[in-house]
Structure formats: C-alpha cells, structure tokens
Amino acid sequence: MVTNEDVLRFIATIRMSSTYDFTDYSDRSFKRRIEKLLVDNHLDINQLSLKVSKDKDFLEKVVRDITVNTTELFRDPEMWTTLKYQILPKLKKNKSIFIWHAGCSSGQEIYSMLILLNELGMFEQAKVFASDINSDMLETAKNGQYKYRFNLGYFDNFDKVIKENPFNYEEPIVVDYEKYFDIDKVKDTITMKQFLREKAVYRKHDLVKDGNIFYSKFDIIFCRNVIIYFNNKLQNKVIELFSNSLYRDGHLILGAHESILGSVANNFDKTKGFYKKKQF
Amino acid sequence: MSDYKAVIIGGSAGSFQVVTRIVSSLPANYPLSVILCLHRLKHIRSGFVEALSIKAAMPIVEPIDKEPIKTGKIYLAPANYHLYVELGNKFALSTEDAVNHSRPSIDLSFFSAAYNFKKKLVGIVLSGANKDGALGLKSVKENGGLTIVQDPNECQVPTMTLACMNATNVDHVYSTQRIIDFLLTLD
C-alpha cells in the first residue's frame, strides 16, 4: 500500500534529481501509476525512490512509464466533423495555418488532422508542430507505424469523419485507405504514408515547466486528455500558456470531458468543446 | 439527516434495467450524490445519459474532469474513461489502460470514492458477468462505508455480486426493491 506521504516523498525525490515536477498532477491516477510501477519493477516505494535518485536512465524510464499514453485515429468523430465543416473552412484563405499538438502521445491525432487537412486541400499551408513529455512516444509518432489489429476498430471513425457526406448520406465520399496507409496484415502493421510522416516538427516538451518552445503563435492547439492528469492549479497554468500562444480567434481543442474551470475561461468563447480565443 | 454523503453503484451485464429502476425511484431533492460506474456496451455508449434523464427526477450528468461533486445529482462515469473521486470532493477522469478489460473500472472508482468518503459512503454492486467491483466494494467496507449487493438470485448475471460476497463480508444482500427502499430511508 502506497500512502499519500509516500507519493509526496517520491515526487520530491524526482524533483531533486531531475527537472521533472509532478507536484501538481492529479492525485488518484498518479498514485495508481506509482503502484503499478512498483508491481512491474518488483520494488517497494523506498527502493524506487533510491533507484530514481541514483540512476538517471531509470528515472527517465520511470517518467516515461508514469505518463499516460492513449490516443486513437479520429477519437471522438463528432469533434472531427465539427472541425471539418465549421472550423477549418474559415482558415482556408490563410496563407499559413499553425497547429500545435500538445501532448501528442503516439501521434494518431496528428495523422488524423493531416489526413483531414489533405482532404480539404489545406495540407500545404499547414505548419504542424507536435510535442510530448515522453521521448519514446515522440519516436513512435515520428515513425507513424502502428499495430494494424489494434487500430482496426478506428477505421469506423475514419469512415465517419472522412467518408460520410453530411449533405447527402446516400453518396459517401470515396477515399481509399491506401491513399493514407500502408497496411501489412502479415506483419500486423499500419504505416502512415511518407508525405504524412514528413510533415510535423516533433519536440520533447514538459507542459509543467516549458513555455511555448516553437516561437510561433497558433491557429489551433490540440491538447486532448492531457490536462486530466493535472490538478486545477496546473490546469489553469497550462491553459494560460495556450491562451498566450493562440492567435486571436484561434481555437483550443480539449478532450470530450475536459473543461476550463478557472478565470482563464474568460479568455475564450466556448462552443461544442471548441475554445475560441476572444479579441481583447 | 443521513450519515451518508454519497452512493456509488457499480454494474455490468444485466444491470441497466436495475439502474434505471433505482434512479427513477429517487426524488428530485435526494440529499446525497449518486455515482454510477457501469460497463457500457459499445452500442449504448452514447445516449444512455439521455435515456436515464427521461426516467429520473434527479439531474444526471456525465461529469467533466475536476467537476465538484454536489449532492442531489447523479453522475454517470463517461464511456472510455476511468472515473476517480479526488480528495476535496472532485471528480477526475483518466484514459489509463483498461483494468480487467474495463474502462471505466468499477474497482478504481470504488477505491477512490471509499478513500474520499470513508464511512459516509454506500457502495452497491449489481448484476454483472465479471469480477470488477469486488475489490472496490471490499475497500468501501475497509474504509467504514456500507456495502450492499443485489441478491444473486435476482441478478441476470450473478458473477459480480458473488465475487463481492467472496471478497468481503457484505452488509446487505438486497433485491432491487429493497435497495430502493433502503436508499429512500436516507432521504
């Protein structure tokens, strides 16, 4: 059994041994991740703290293991449909469109967006940046290769967002999967086409302490199912960073069950889960 | 005034009609928070909250992350997320891996609710085809809360309630009607 005091001491150890600070992470899920780490590594909390303080590589591994990574192609199709028909058309006339995927995990969201942009004829003008605290995940995102079987279920989402024609359900939009993916059923892989893989700029980034590292403002920032792992205080700090990093009228897109609860919410107009930065 | 602040209900296969009966029996001004953690089949992932809302007098929501837990409301764990109760009476969501093939995991919700509400929690486990919830209900008991399972004889699938009775010395084994009668005494 790990106590709250154990967790606090462990967080302090990491803070003193590295630049990572988990102080303002959400209590319950963080505690559970530690408990899982102990079981997986056959250590007790004191042994774990000791090892983390002495072994930098192990510490990096712990950080990678402790951060949660879930993402899927076109997760929440309704959000993507809104993006496709209501948000992106307004940006089409822009010479450049700046997009940041903050906490991109293994990258399925980036590829979903790139596919959507390509379908709308907006691929060339898009400048795409992606970041995550977990360097393994960034590597996976860059490589753009996933387990085919695991991603099989998400073709439904692809069909809904890309192929469904909301103006005439009888006439779906014809798009072959081969346009975007190489599928190898024997090797059980689905690989994103090269033109997609080459598009985004990837950087390691810690939302807790790093600001906007891309020296750009953005038209769209994605940060979905990331701030659920932060407490209110850190959530507000991160939202503040996004607010400062958006062009006016730029959009922040959070996860389906995330919301801005602090006063920084006043910086945005909210419709259907999209936070549009107000003009000041 | 009741000694309890919250009721947490876990259910899986065969529990939807039972849950519907329970929530439709509670009055609009019910003075506790009701937390529902149910395994949902793919085809009823969306629309369930709307369907329950029609039947229930109490307001029903799928909580957003860090939403404060209020009395007089029913909270339904959103599909595809784990639902935790954080210290300070708030919900927190997580997309961590499924536990026992389940997300939401009943155990995780029960553990965190038990830890937060201690003896002011009523934990109820209903019909279901796996063991999720057994360890959760045990932790409700260990934290001083009250534990109830739906009578296995009445359950469409009794695996879950039997697992609970194996895991801990459950306080009450009740039929759906008795669960409702009991919850109404807390009003």
Coordinates of C-alpha atoms in Angstrom, one line a residue:
Chain A
M1 CA 0.0 0.0 0.0
V2 CA 1.3 3.4 -1.0
T3 CA 0.3 6.3 1.3
N4 CA -0.1 9.9 0.3
E5 CA 3.0 10.7 2.2
D6 CA 4.9 8.1 0.1
V7 CA 3.7 9.8 -3.0
L8 CA 4.8 13.2 -1.8
R9 CA 8.2 12.0 -0.9
F10 CA 8.6 10.2 -4.2
I11 CA 7.6 13.4 -6.1
A12 CA 10.2 15.4 -4.0
T13 CA 12.9 12.8 -4.9
I14 CA 12.2 13.2 -8.6
R15 CA 12.1 17.0 -8.3
M16 CA 15.5 17.0 -6.7
S17 CA 17.0 14.5 -9.1
S18 CA 15.7 16.0 -12.3
T19 CA 13.9 18.8 -14.0
Y20 CA 10.5 17.0 -13.7
D21 CA 7.9 18.1 -11.3
F22 CA 4.8 16.0 -10.7
T23 CA 3.7 18.1 -7.7
D24 CA 0.5 19.3 -9.4
Y25 CA -0.5 16.1 -11.0
S26 CA -3.9 14.6 -10.3
D27 CA -3.8 12.6 -7.0
R28 CA -5.6 9.4 -7.7
S29 CA -4.4 8.5 -11.1
F30 CA -0.8 9.4 -10.2
K31 CA -0.9 7.3 -7.1
R32 CA -2.2 4.4 -9.1
R33 CA 0.6 4.8 -11.7
I34 CA 3.2 4.6 -8.9
E35 CA 1.5 1.5 -7.5
K36 CA 1.7 -0.1 -11.0
L37 CA 5.3 0.9 -11.3
L38 CA 6.2 -0.8 -8.0
V39 CA 4.5 -4.1 -9.1
D40 CA 6.1 -4.0 -12.6
N41 CA 9.6 -3.4 -11.2
H42 CA 9.3 -5.6 -8.0
L43 CA 10.3 -2.7 -5.8
D44 CA 8.8 -1.0 -2.7
I45 CA 8.4 2.8 -2.6
N46 CA 11.7 3.4 -0.8
Q47 CA 13.7 1.2 -3.2
L48 CA 12.0 3.0 -6.1
S49 CA 12.9 6.4 -4.7
L50 CA 16.5 5.3 -4.1
K51 CA 16.9 3.9 -7.5
V52 CA 15.4 7.0 -9.1
S53 CA 17.8 9.3 -7.2
K54 CA 20.9 7.3 -8.3
D55 CA 20.1 6.2 -11.8
K56 CA 19.3 8.8 -14.4
D57 CA 18.4 6.4 -17.1
F58 CA 16.0 4.6 -14.7
L59 CA 14.5 8.0 -13.8
E60 CA 13.8 8.7 -17.4
K61 CA 12.2 5.3 -17.8
V62 CA 10.0 6.0 -14.8
V63 CA 8.9 9.3 -16.2
R64 CA 8.0 7.6 -19.5
D65 CA 6.1 4.9 -17.7
I66 CA 4.3 7.2 -15.4
T67 CA 2.9 9.4 -18.1
V68 CA -0.3 8.1 -19.6
N69 CA -0.5 7.5 -23.4
T70 CA -3.8 6.8 -25.1
T71 CA -4.7 8.1 -28.5
E72 CA -6.5 6.8 -31.4
L73 CA -7.3 7.7 -35.0
F74 CA -10.2 10.2 -35.1
R75 CA -11.0 9.8 -31.5
D76 CA -14.5 11.4 -31.0
P77 CA -15.7 11.6 -34.6
E78 CA -18.2 14.4 -33.7
M79 CA -15.3 16.7 -32.8
W80 CA -13.5 16.0 -36.1
T81 CA -16.7 16.6 -38.1
T82 CA -17.2 20.0 -36.4
L83 CA -13.6 20.8 -37.2
K84 CA -14.0 19.7 -40.8
Y85 CA -17.2 21.6 -41.6
Q86 CA -17.2 24.6 -39.2
I87 CA -13.7 25.5 -38.1
L88 CA -11.2 24.6 -40.9
P89 CA -13.2 26.2 -43.8
K90 CA -12.8 29.6 -42.1
L91 CA -9.0 29.1 -42.2
K92 CA -8.7 28.0 -45.7
K93 CA -7.9 31.5 -47.1
N94 CA -4.9 31.9 -44.7
K95 CA -1.5 31.6 -46.3
S96 CA -0.3 29.5 -43.4
I97 CA -2.2 27.7 -40.6
F98 CA -0.2 27.0 -37.5
I99 CA -1.1 23.9 -35.5
W100 CA 0.3 22.5 -32.2
H101 CA -0.5 19.1 -30.9
A102 CA 0.5 19.4 -27.2
G103 CA 0.8 16.0 -25.6
C104 CA 0.6 14.2 -28.9
S105 CA 1.5 10.8 -27.4
S106 CA 2.0 8.2 -30.2
G107 CA 0.7 10.6 -32.8
Q108 CA -2.6 9.2 -34.1
E109 CA -4.2 12.6 -33.6
I110 CA -1.5 14.3 -35.7
Y111 CA -2.1 11.9 -38.5
S112 CA -5.9 12.3 -38.2
M113 CA -5.5 16.0 -38.6
L114 CA -3.1 15.7 -41.5
I115 CA -5.5 13.4 -43.4
L116 CA -8.3 15.8 -42.7
L117 CA -6.3 18.8 -43.9
N118 CA -5.3 16.9 -47.0
E119 CA -8.9 16.0 -47.8
L120 CA -9.8 19.7 -47.5
G121 CA -6.9 20.8 -49.8
M122 CA -5.2 22.6 -46.9
F123 CA -2.2 20.3 -46.4
E124 CA 0.4 22.6 -48.0
Q125 CA -0.4 25.7 -46.0
A126 CA -0.4 23.8 -42.6
K127 CA 2.6 24.2 -40.3
V128 CA 2.3 21.4 -37.8
F129 CA 4.2 21.1 -34.5
A130 CA 3.9 18.3 -32.0
S131 CA 5.2 17.8 -28.5
D132 CA 5.2 15.3 -25.7
I133 CA 7.0 14.8 -22.4
N134 CA 7.7 11.1 -23.4
S135 CA 10.5 10.7 -25.9
D136 CA 9.5 7.1 -26.7
M137 CA 6.1 8.3 -27.7
L138 CA 7.6 11.1 -29.9
E139 CA 9.7 8.5 -31.7
T140 CA 6.6 6.3 -32.3
A141 CA 4.7 9.3 -33.6
K142 CA 7.5 10.2 -35.9
N143 CA 7.7 6.7 -37.3
G144 CA 4.0 6.6 -37.9
Q145 CA 3.8 2.9 -37.7
Y146 CA 1.2 1.1 -35.5
K147 CA -0.2 -2.3 -34.8
Y148 CA -2.8 -3.0 -37.5
R149 CA -5.1 -5.1 -35.4
F150 CA -5.1 -2.6 -32.5
N151 CA -6.1 0.2 -34.9
L152 CA -8.6 -1.8 -36.8
G153 CA -11.5 -0.5 -34.8
Y154 CA -10.7 3.1 -35.6
F155 CA -11.5 2.7 -39.3
D156 CA -15.1 3.2 -38.3
N157 CA -14.0 6.6 -37.0
F158 CA -12.2 7.3 -40.3
D159 CA -15.2 6.4 -42.3
K160 CA -17.5 8.7 -40.2
V161 CA -15.2 11.7 -40.5
I162 CA -13.7 11.3 -43.9
K163 CA -16.2 9.3 -46.0
E164 CA -19.6 10.3 -44.5
N165 CA -21.2 13.1 -46.5
P166 CA -23.5 15.1 -44.1
F167 CA -25.2 16.8 -47.1
N168 CA -26.1 13.5 -48.7
Y169 CA -25.8 10.3 -46.7
E170 CA -26.6 8.3 -49.9
E171 CA -23.4 9.5 -51.5
P172 CA -20.4 8.8 -49.3
I173 CA -17.1 10.5 -50.2
V174 CA -14.9 7.9 -51.8
V175 CA -11.5 7.7 -50.2
D176 CA -9.3 4.6 -50.3
Y177 CA -7.4 3.7 -47.2
E178 CA -4.3 3.2 -49.4
K179 CA -4.3 6.9 -50.0
Y180 CA -3.0 7.4 -46.4
F181 CA -1.9 4.0 -45.0
D182 CA 0.2 1.0 -46.0
I183 CA -1.3 -2.0 -44.4
D184 CA 0.6 -5.2 -43.9
K185 CA -1.7 -7.8 -42.4
V186 CA 1.1 -10.4 -42.1
K187 CA 3.4 -8.1 -40.1
D188 CA 0.3 -6.6 -38.4
T189 CA 1.3 -3.1 -39.2
I190 CA -0.4 0.0 -40.5
T191 CA 2.1 2.7 -41.6
M192 CA 1.3 6.2 -42.4
K193 CA 2.3 7.4 -45.9
Q194 CA 5.6 9.1 -46.2
F195 CA 4.2 12.5 -47.1
L196 CA 2.3 12.4 -43.8
R197 CA 5.2 11.2 -41.7
E198 CA 7.5 14.0 -43.0
K199 CA 5.1 16.9 -42.2
A200 CA 5.2 17.6 -38.5
V201 CA 8.0 19.0 -36.4
Y202 CA 8.4 17.0 -33.2
R203 CA 9.9 18.3 -29.9
K204 CA 10.2 17.0 -26.4
H205 CA 8.2 19.3 -24.1
D206 CA 7.1 19.4 -20.5
L207 CA 3.9 21.4 -20.1
V208 CA 4.7 21.8 -16.4
K209 CA 7.7 24.0 -16.9
D210 CA 8.4 24.6 -20.6
G211 CA 6.6 27.5 -22.3
N212 CA 5.9 27.9 -26.0
I213 CA 9.0 26.4 -27.5
F214 CA 8.0 26.8 -31.1
Y215 CA 8.4 30.6 -31.3
S216 CA 5.1 30.8 -33.2
K217 CA 1.5 31.6 -32.4
F218 CA -1.1 29.1 -33.4
D219 CA -4.5 28.9 -35.1
I220 CA -5.3 25.6 -33.5
I221 CA -3.9 23.9 -30.4
F222 CA -4.9 20.4 -29.6
C223 CA -4.5 19.2 -26.0
R224 CA -6.9 16.4 -25.5
N225 CA -7.0 14.1 -22.5
V226 CA -3.7 15.5 -21.2
I227 CA -4.8 18.1 -18.5
I228 CA -7.0 15.5 -16.8
Y229 CA -3.7 14.3 -15.2
F230 CA -3.1 17.8 -13.7
N231 CA -4.8 19.4 -10.7
N232 CA -6.8 22.7 -11.1
K233 CA -3.8 24.9 -10.4
L234 CA -1.6 23.3 -13.1
Q235 CA -4.5 23.1 -15.5
N236 CA -5.0 26.8 -15.3
K237 CA -1.3 27.5 -15.8
V238 CA -1.3 25.3 -18.9
I239 CA -4.5 26.9 -20.3
E240 CA -2.9 30.3 -19.7
L241 CA 0.1 29.2 -21.8
F242 CA -2.3 28.1 -24.6
S243 CA -4.2 31.3 -24.4
N244 CA -1.0 33.3 -24.8
S245 CA 0.1 31.0 -27.6
L246 CA -3.0 31.4 -29.7
Y247 CA -3.7 34.0 -32.3
R248 CA -6.9 35.8 -31.6
D249 CA -9.8 33.8 -32.9
G250 CA -7.5 30.8 -32.6
H251 CA -9.0 27.6 -31.2
L252 CA -8.0 25.4 -28.3
I253 CA -9.4 21.8 -28.5
L254 CA -9.6 19.8 -25.3
G255 CA -10.8 16.3 -24.7
A256 CA -14.5 15.5 -24.8
H257 CA -14.8 15.6 -21.0
E258 CA -12.4 18.4 -20.2
S259 CA -13.2 22.0 -19.5
I260 CA -11.6 25.2 -18.4
L261 CA -12.7 25.8 -14.8
G262 CA -10.6 28.8 -13.7
S263 CA -10.9 32.5 -14.5
V264 CA -8.8 32.0 -17.6
A265 CA -12.0 30.6 -19.1
N266 CA -13.0 34.2 -19.7
N267 CA -10.3 34.4 -22.4
F268 CA -12.4 32.1 -24.6
D269 CA -15.8 31.6 -26.2
K270 CA -16.8 28.0 -25.9
T271 CA -18.9 26.2 -28.5
K272 CA -19.2 22.5 -28.7
G273 CA -16.0 21.8 -26.9
F274 CA -14.0 24.3 -29.0
Y275 CA -12.5 27.2 -27.1
K276 CA -12.1 30.2 -29.3
K277 CA -9.7 32.9 -28.1
K278 CA -11.5 36.2 -27.6
Q279 CA -10.4 39.5 -29.0
F280 CA -9.1 42.0 -26.4
Chain B
M1 CA -30.2 13.9 8.3
S2 CA -28.5 10.9 6.9
D3 CA -25.0 9.8 7.9
Y4 CA -24.1 9.2 4.3
K5 CA -23.0 11.7 1.7
A6 CA -22.7 9.6 -1.4
V7 CA -23.9 6.4 -3.0
I8 CA -21.8 4.6 -5.6
I9 CA -23.3 2.0 -7.8
G10 CA -21.4 -0.5 -9.9
G11 CA -22.9 -2.7 -12.6
S12 CA -22.3 -4.6 -15.7
A13 CA -24.2 -7.1 -17.8
G14 CA -27.9 -7.2 -16.7
S15 CA -27.7 -4.1 -14.6
F16 CA -29.2 -1.5 -16.8
Q17 CA -32.8 -2.1 -16.0
V18 CA -31.9 -2.3 -12.3
V19 CA -30.1 1.0 -12.5
T20 CA -32.9 2.6 -14.4
R21 CA -35.4 1.4 -11.7
I22 CA -33.2 2.8 -8.9
V23 CA -32.6 6.2 -10.4
S24 CA -36.2 6.6 -11.4
S25 CA -37.2 6.0 -7.8
L26 CA -35.1 8.7 -6.2
P27 CA -36.8 12.1 -5.7
A28 CA -35.6 15.3 -7.3
N29 CA -34.3 16.6 -4.0
Y30 CA -32.5 13.5 -2.9
P31 CA -29.8 14.7 -0.5
L32 CA -26.9 12.5 -1.5
S33 CA -24.6 12.4 -4.5
V34 CA -25.2 9.3 -6.6
I35 CA -22.3 8.0 -8.7
L36 CA -22.9 5.3 -11.3
C37 CA -20.0 3.3 -12.7
L38 CA -21.3 0.9 -15.4
H39 CA -19.7 -1.1 -18.0
R40 CA -21.3 0.0 -21.2
L41 CA -21.7 -1.9 -24.4
K42 CA -20.4 -0.2 -27.5
H43 CA -23.9 0.5 -29.0
I44 CA -25.1 2.3 -25.9
R45 CA -22.0 4.3 -25.3
S46 CA -23.8 7.5 -26.2
G47 CA -27.4 8.2 -25.5
F48 CA -27.5 6.4 -22.2
V49 CA -27.4 9.6 -20.1
E50 CA -30.3 11.0 -22.1
A51 CA -32.3 7.8 -21.7
L52 CA -31.8 7.8 -17.9
S53 CA -32.6 11.5 -17.7
I54 CA -36.1 10.9 -19.1
K55 CA -36.8 8.5 -16.3
A56 CA -35.1 10.2 -13.4
A57 CA -36.3 13.2 -11.3
M58 CA -32.7 14.0 -10.2
P59 CA -30.4 15.7 -12.7
I60 CA -28.0 13.3 -14.4
V61 CA -24.7 14.3 -15.9
E62 CA -21.5 12.7 -17.2
P63 CA -19.0 14.6 -15.2
I64 CA -16.2 16.6 -16.8
D65 CA -12.8 16.4 -15.3
K66 CA -12.3 18.2 -11.9
E67 CA -16.1 18.8 -11.6
P68 CA -17.0 19.3 -8.0
I69 CA -19.3 16.6 -6.6
K70 CA -22.6 18.0 -5.5
T71 CA -25.4 16.4 -3.6
G72 CA -28.7 15.9 -5.3
K73 CA -27.1 14.9 -8.6
I74 CA -26.5 11.6 -10.4
Y75 CA -23.1 11.3 -12.0
L76 CA -22.5 8.7 -14.7
A77 CA -19.0 7.6 -15.5
P78 CA -18.3 8.6 -19.1
A79 CA -17.7 5.7 -21.5
N80 CA -14.0 5.1 -22.3
Y81 CA -12.7 6.9 -19.2
H82 CA -11.9 5.9 -15.7
L83 CA -13.7 8.0 -13.1
Y84 CA -11.9 8.8 -9.9
V85 CA -13.0 10.7 -6.8
E86 CA -10.2 13.1 -5.9
L87 CA -9.6 14.4 -2.4
G88 CA -11.6 17.7 -2.0
N89 CA -14.8 16.2 -3.4
K90 CA -14.0 16.5 -7.1
F91 CA -14.1 14.0 -10.0
A92 CA -11.0 13.3 -12.1
L93 CA -11.0 11.4 -15.3
S94 CA -8.3 9.2 -16.8
T95 CA -7.7 7.4 -20.1
E96 CA -5.2 4.9 -18.5
D97 CA -5.4 1.4 -19.7
A98 CA -8.5 -0.7 -19.0
V99 CA -8.4 -2.7 -15.8
N100 CA -9.9 -6.2 -16.0
H101 CA -10.8 -5.3 -19.6
S102 CA -12.9 -2.4 -18.3
R103 CA -12.9 1.3 -18.7
P104 CA -14.5 2.7 -16.6
S105 CA -13.2 0.3 -14.0
I106 CA -15.6 -0.2 -11.1
D107 CA -12.8 -1.1 -8.8
L108 CA -10.9 2.2 -9.4
S109 CA -14.0 4.3 -8.9
F110 CA -14.9 2.5 -5.7
F111 CA -11.3 2.6 -4.3
S112 CA -11.1 6.4 -4.8
A113 CA -14.7 7.0 -3.5
A114 CA -14.0 4.8 -0.5
Y115 CA -10.9 6.8 0.3
N116 CA -12.5 10.1 -0.1
F117 CA -15.9 9.5 1.6
K118 CA -14.8 6.9 4.2
K119 CA -17.8 5.9 6.4
K120 CA -20.1 8.3 4.6
L121 CA -20.3 6.1 1.5
V122 CA -22.8 3.5 0.5
G123 CA -21.4 1.1 -2.1
I124 CA -23.7 -1.0 -4.2
V125 CA -22.8 -3.7 -6.7
L126 CA -25.4 -5.1 -9.1
S127 CA -25.6 -7.8 -11.8
G128 CA -22.5 -8.4 -13.9
A129 CA -20.5 -11.0 -15.7
N130 CA -17.0 -10.4 -14.3
K131 CA -15.3 -9.7 -11.0
D132 CA -14.8 -5.9 -11.4
G133 CA -16.1 -4.2 -8.3
A134 CA -15.3 -7.0 -5.8
L135 CA -12.1 -5.4 -4.6
G136 CA -13.7 -2.0 -4.8
L137 CA -16.6 -3.0 -2.5
K138 CA -14.1 -4.6 -0.2
S139 CA -12.3 -1.2 0.1
V140 CA -15.6 0.5 0.8
K141 CA -16.1 -1.9 3.7
E142 CA -12.5 -1.4 4.9
N143 CA -12.9 2.4 4.9
G144 CA -16.0 2.1 7.1
G145 CA -18.7 2.5 4.4
L146 CA -21.8 0.5 4.0
T147 CA -21.8 -2.4 1.4
I148 CA -24.8 -3.8 -0.4
V149 CA -25.0 -6.3 -3.3
Q150 CA -28.0 -7.1 -5.4
D151 CA -29.3 -10.6 -4.4
P152 CA -27.5 -13.0 -6.7
N153 CA -30.8 -15.0 -7.1
E154 CA -32.3 -11.9 -8.7
C155 CA -29.3 -10.9 -10.9
Q156 CA -29.4 -11.7 -14.6
V157 CA -25.7 -12.5 -14.2
P158 CA -24.6 -13.1 -10.6
T159 CA -20.8 -13.4 -11.1
M160 CA -20.1 -9.9 -9.9
T161 CA -22.2 -9.9 -6.8
L162 CA -20.9 -13.4 -5.8
A163 CA -17.4 -12.2 -6.3
C164 CA -18.1 -9.3 -3.9
M165 CA -19.6 -11.7 -1.3
N166 CA -16.4 -13.8 -1.6
A167 CA -14.1 -10.8 -1.3
T168 CA -15.7 -9.2 1.7
N169 CA -18.4 -9.6 4.4
V170 CA -21.1 -7.7 2.6
D171 CA -23.5 -5.8 4.9
H172 CA -26.7 -6.4 3.0
V173 CA -27.9 -8.7 0.2
Y174 CA -31.0 -7.0 -1.2
S175 CA -33.4 -7.3 -4.0
T176 CA -33.8 -4.3 -6.3
Q177 CA -36.9 -3.2 -4.4
R178 CA -35.2 -3.4 -1.1
I179 CA -32.2 -1.4 -2.4
I180 CA -34.6 1.3 -3.5
D181 CA -36.5 1.2 -0.1
F182 CA -33.2 1.5 1.7
L183 CA -31.9 4.4 -0.4
L184 CA -35.2 6.2 0.2
T185 CA -34.7 5.9 4.0
L186 CA -31.6 8.1 3.5
D187 CA -33.7 10.9 2.2

